[in-house]
mmCIF file of C-alpha atoms in Angstrom:
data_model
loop_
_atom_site.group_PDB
_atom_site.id
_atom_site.type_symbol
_atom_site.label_atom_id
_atom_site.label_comp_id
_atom_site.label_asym_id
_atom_site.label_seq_id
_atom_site.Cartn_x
_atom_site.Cartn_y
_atom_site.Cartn_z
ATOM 1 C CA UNK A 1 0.000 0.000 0.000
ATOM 2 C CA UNK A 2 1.307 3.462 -0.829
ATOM 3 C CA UNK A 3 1.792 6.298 1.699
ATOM 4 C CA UNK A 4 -0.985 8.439 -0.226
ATOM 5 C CA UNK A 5 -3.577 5.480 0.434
ATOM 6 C CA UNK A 6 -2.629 4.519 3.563
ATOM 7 C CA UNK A 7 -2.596 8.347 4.856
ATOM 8 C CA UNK A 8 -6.522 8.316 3.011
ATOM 9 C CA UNK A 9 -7.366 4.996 4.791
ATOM 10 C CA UNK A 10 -6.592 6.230 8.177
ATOM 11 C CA UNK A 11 -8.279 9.603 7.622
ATOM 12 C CA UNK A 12 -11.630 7.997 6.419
ATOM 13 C CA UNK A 13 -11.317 5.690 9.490
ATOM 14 C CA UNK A 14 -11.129 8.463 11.949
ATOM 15 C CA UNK A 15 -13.670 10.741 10.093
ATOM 16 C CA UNK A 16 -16.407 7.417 10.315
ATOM 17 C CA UNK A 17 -15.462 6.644 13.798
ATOM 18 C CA UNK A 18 -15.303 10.774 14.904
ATOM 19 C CA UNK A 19 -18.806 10.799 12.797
ATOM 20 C CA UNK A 20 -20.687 7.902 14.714
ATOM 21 C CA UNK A 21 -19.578 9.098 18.074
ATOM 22 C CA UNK A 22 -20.796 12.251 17.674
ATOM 23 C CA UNK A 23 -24.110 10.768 16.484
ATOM 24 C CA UNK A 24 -24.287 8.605 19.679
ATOM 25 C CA UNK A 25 -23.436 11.505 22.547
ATOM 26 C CA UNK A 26 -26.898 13.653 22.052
ATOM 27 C CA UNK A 27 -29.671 10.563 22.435
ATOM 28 C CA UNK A 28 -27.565 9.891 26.029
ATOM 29 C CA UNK A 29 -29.359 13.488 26.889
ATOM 30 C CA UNK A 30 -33.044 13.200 24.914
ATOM 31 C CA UNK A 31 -34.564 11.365 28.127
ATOM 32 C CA UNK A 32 -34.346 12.964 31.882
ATOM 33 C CA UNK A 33 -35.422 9.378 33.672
ATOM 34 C CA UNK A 34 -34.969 6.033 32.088
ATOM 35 C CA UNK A 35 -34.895 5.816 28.381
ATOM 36 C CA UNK A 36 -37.057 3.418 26.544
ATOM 37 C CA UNK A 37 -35.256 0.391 25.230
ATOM 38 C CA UNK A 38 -35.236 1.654 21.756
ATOM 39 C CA UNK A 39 -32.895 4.482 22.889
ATOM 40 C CA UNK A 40 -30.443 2.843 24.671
ATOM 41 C CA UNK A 41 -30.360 0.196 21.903
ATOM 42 C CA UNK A 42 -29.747 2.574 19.002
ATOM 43 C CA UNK A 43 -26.901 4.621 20.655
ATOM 44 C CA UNK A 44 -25.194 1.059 21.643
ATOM 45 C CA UNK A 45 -25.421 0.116 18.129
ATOM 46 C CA UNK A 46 -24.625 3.245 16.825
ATOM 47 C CA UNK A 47 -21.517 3.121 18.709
ATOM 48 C CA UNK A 48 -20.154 -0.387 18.476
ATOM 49 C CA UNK A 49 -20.020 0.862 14.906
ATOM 50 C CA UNK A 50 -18.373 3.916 15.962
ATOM 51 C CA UNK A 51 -15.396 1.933 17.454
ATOM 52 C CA UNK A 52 -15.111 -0.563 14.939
ATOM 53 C CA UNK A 53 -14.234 2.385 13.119
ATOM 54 C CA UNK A 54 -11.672 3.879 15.955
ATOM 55 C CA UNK A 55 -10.209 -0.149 15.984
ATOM 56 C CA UNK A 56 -9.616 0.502 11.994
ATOM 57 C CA UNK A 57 -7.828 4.068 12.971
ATOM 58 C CA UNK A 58 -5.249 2.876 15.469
ATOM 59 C CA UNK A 59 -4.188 0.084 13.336
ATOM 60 C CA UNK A 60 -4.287 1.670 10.232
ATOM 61 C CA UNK A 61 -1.982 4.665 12.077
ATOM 62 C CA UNK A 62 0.161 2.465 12.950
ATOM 63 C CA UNK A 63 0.557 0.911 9.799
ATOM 64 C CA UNK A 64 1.726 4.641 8.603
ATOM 65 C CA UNK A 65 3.947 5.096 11.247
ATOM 66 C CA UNK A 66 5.822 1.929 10.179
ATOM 67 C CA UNK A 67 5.624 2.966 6.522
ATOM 68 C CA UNK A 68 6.712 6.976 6.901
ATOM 69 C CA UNK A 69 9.311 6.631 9.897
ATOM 70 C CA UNK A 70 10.537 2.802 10.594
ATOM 71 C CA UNK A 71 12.337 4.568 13.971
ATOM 72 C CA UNK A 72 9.114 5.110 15.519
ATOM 73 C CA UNK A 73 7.329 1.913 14.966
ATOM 74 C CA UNK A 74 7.038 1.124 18.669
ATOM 75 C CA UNK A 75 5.505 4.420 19.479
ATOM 76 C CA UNK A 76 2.747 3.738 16.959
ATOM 77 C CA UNK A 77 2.318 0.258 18.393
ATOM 78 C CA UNK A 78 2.289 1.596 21.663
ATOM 79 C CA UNK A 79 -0.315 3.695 20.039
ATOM 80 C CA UNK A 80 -2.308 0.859 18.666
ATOM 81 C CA UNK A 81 -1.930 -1.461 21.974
ATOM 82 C CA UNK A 82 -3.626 1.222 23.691
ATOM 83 C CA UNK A 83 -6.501 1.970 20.626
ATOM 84 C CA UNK A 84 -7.402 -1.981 20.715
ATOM 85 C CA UNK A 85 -7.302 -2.168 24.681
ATOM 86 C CA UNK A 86 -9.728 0.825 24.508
ATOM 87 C CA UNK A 87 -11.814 -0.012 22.133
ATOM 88 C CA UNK A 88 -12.199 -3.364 24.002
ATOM 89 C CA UNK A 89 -13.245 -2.106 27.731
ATOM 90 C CA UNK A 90 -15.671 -0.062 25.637
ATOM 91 C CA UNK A 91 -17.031 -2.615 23.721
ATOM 92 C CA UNK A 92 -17.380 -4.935 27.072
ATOM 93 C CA UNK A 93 -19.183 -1.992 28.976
ATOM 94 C CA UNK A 94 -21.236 -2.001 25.809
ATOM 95 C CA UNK A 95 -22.449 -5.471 25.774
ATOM 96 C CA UNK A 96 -23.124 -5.469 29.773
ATOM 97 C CA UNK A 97 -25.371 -2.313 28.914
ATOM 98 C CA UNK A 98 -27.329 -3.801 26.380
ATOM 99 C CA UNK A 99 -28.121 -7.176 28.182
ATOM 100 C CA UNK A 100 -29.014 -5.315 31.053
ATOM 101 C CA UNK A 101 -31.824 -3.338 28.837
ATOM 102 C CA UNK A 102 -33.077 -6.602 27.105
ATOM 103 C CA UNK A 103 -33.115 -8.463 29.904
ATOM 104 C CA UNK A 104 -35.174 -6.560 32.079
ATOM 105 C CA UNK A 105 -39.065 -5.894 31.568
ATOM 106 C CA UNK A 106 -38.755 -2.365 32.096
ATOM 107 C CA UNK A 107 -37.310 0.695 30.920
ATOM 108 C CA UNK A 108 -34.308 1.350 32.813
ATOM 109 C CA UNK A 109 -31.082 3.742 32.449
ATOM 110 C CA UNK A 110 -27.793 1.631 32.219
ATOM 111 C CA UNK A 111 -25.846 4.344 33.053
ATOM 112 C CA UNK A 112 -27.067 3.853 36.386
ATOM 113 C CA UNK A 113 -28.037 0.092 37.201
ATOM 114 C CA UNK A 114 -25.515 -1.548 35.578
ATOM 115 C CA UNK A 115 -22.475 -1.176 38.180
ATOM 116 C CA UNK A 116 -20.131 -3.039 36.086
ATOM 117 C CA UNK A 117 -19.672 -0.369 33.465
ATOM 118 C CA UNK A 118 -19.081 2.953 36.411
ATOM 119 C CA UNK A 119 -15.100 2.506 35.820
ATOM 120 C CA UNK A 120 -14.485 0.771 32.415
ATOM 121 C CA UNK A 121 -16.776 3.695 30.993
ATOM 122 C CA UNK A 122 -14.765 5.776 33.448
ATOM 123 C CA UNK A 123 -11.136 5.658 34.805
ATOM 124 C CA UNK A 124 -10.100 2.835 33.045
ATOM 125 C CA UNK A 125 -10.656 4.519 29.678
ATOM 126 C CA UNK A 126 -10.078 7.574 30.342
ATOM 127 C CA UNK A 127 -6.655 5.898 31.621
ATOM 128 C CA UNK A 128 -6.068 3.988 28.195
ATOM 129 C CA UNK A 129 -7.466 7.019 26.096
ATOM 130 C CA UNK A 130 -4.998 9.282 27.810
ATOM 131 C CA UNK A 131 -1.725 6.855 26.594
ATOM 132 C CA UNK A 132 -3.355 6.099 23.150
ATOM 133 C CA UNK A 133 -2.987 10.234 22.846
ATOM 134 C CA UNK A 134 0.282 10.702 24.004
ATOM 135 C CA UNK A 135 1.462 7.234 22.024
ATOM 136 C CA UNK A 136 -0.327 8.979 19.332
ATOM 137 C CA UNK A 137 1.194 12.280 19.735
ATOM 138 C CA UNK A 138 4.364 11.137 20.073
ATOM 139 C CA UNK A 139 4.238 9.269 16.778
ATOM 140 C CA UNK A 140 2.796 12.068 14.475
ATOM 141 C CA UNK A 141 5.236 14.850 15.945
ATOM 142 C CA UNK A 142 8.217 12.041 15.752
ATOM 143 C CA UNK A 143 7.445 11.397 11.986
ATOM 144 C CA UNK A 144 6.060 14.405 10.947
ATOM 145 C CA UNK A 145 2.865 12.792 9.601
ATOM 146 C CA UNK A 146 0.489 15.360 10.210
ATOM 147 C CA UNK A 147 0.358 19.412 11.262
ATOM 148 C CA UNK A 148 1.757 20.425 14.733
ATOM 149 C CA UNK A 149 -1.927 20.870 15.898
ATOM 150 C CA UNK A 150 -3.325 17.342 15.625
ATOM 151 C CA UNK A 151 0.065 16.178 17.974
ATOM 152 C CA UNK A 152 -0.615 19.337 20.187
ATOM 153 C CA UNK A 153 -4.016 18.956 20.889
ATOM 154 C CA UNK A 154 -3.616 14.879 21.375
ATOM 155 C CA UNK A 155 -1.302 15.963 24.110
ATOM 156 C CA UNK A 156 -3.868 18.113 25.363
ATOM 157 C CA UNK A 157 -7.125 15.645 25.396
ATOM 158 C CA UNK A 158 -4.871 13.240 26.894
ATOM 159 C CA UNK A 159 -4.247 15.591 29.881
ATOM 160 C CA UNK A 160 -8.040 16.278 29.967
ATOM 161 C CA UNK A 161 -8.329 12.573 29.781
ATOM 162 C CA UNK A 162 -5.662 11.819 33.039
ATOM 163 C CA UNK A 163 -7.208 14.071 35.008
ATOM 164 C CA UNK A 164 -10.936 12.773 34.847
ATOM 165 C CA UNK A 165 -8.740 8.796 36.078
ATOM 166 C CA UNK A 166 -9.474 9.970 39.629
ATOM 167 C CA UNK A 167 -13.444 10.353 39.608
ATOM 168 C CA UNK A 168 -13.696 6.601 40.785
ATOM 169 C CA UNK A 169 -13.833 8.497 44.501
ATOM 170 C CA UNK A 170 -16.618 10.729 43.343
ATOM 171 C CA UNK A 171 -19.882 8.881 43.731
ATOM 172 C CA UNK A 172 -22.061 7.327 41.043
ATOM 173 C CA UNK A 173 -24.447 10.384 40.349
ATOM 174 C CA UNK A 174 -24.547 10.572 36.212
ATOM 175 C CA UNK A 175 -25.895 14.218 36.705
ATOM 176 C CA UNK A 176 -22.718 14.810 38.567
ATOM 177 C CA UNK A 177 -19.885 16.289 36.067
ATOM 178 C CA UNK A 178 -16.570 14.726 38.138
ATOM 179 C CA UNK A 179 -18.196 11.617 39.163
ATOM 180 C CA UNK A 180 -17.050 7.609 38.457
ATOM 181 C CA UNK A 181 -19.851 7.657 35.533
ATOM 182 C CA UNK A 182 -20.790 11.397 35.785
ATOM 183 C CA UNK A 183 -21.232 13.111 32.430
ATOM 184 C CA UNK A 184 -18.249 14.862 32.518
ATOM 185 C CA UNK A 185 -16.294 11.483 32.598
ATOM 186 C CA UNK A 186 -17.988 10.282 30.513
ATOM 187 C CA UNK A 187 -20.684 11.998 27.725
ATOM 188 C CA UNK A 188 -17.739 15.223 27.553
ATOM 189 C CA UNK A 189 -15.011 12.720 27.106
ATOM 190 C CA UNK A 190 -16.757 11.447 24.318
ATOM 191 C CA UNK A 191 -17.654 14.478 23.055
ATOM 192 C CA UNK A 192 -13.801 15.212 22.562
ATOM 193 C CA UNK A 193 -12.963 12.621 21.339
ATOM 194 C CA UNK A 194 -15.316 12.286 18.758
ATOM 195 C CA UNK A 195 -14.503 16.116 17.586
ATOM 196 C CA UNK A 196 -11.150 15.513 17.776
ATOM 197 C CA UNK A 197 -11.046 11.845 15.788
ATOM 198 C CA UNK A 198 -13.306 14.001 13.054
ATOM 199 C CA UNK A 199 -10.795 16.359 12.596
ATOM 200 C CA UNK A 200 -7.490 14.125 12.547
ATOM 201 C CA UNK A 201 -9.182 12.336 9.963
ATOM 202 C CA UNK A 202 -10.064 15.248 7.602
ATOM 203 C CA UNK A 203 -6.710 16.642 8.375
ATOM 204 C CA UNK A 204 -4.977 13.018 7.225
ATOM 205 C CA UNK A 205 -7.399 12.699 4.368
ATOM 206 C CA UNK A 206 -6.092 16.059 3.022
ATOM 207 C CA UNK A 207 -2.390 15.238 4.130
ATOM 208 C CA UNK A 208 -2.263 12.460 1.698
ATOM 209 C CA UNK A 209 -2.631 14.668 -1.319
ATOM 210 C CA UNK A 210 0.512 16.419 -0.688
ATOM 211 C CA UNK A 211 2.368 13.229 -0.920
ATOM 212 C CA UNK A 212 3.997 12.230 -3.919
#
């Protein structure tokens, strides 16, 4: 595979996962008590999609590390190790949500009820998101794949992302903002990331036509 098509590869996988996440954060806040089962099911779906997509990204960047700067191939599978490990708590947390919300008989809010998911939603990935971005970071600065801003403000989410590792201490309330599933943990995280993945990938897509 070429540089050009690899660089469009990634960028199309971060612009579909940045795309579906940002679909999925709004229908968390349609609903002020329990959602109906139709809700919770659709954003679930919508994204386990989504980070199929972010799965894609992290391998396919570190594909392009390997093919643009050899020297920082463990960076970018640092990068990657981090992406799949992510993408798996999130997927788990995922799957305990959903069989909560079929399995009862009725409507009830996940975010709430289903214990399991307060940390793997929470500190845990807001740990592995934090070292994906810095891996990440690292990698583009290191091989000068991409514009100083996308390495920048990687560096910066991931700070944003370390910080919120602590909330396990701060209750369960979902209404909270620092809390272990509070919607600043959680629903904001997203929210950044999603933006963020969105504009990597548009900025990758358009990196690859300056390559020759």
């Amino acid at each position: 595979m070429s540089e050009s098509i690899a660089r469009r590869f990634t960028g199309v996988a971060g612009i579909t996962a940045g795309a579906g996440l940002v679909a999925e954060v709004p229908l968390y806040f349609i609903y002020s008590g329990p959602p109906p089962d139709s809700n919770v099911l659709t954003r679930l779906l919508i994204g386990i999609l989504a980070l199929g997509c972010v799965l894609v990204f992290a391998t396919a960047f570190r594909e392009l590390v390997r093919t643009v700067a050899p020297e920082a191939e463990w960076v970018g599978a640092l990068a990657f190790a981090s992406g799949l490990t992510y993408t798996t708590v999130t997927l788990v947390s995922s799957g305990l949500e959903a069989g909560a919300v079929i399995a009862a008989d009725h409507p009830v809010d996940p975010t709430v009820t289903v214990s399991g998911t307060y940390i793997l939603y929470g500190t845990i990935s807001r740990m592995l998101l934090g070292m994906f971005l810095v891996s990440f970071g690292y990698a583009a600065s290191k091989a000068c794949l991409l514009p100083r801003w996308t390495h920048r403000t990687a560096y910066v989410l991931a700070a944003v992302n370390l910080a919120f590792v602590p909330s396990l201490f701060f209750g369960n309330t979902p209404a909270d903002f620092y809390a272990a599933n509070g919607w600043g943990t959680t629903a904001l995280m997203g929210a950044l990331l999603s933006y963020w993945l969105l504009a990597v990938g548009i900025a990758t897509v358009r990196s690859a036509g300056r390559v020759r």
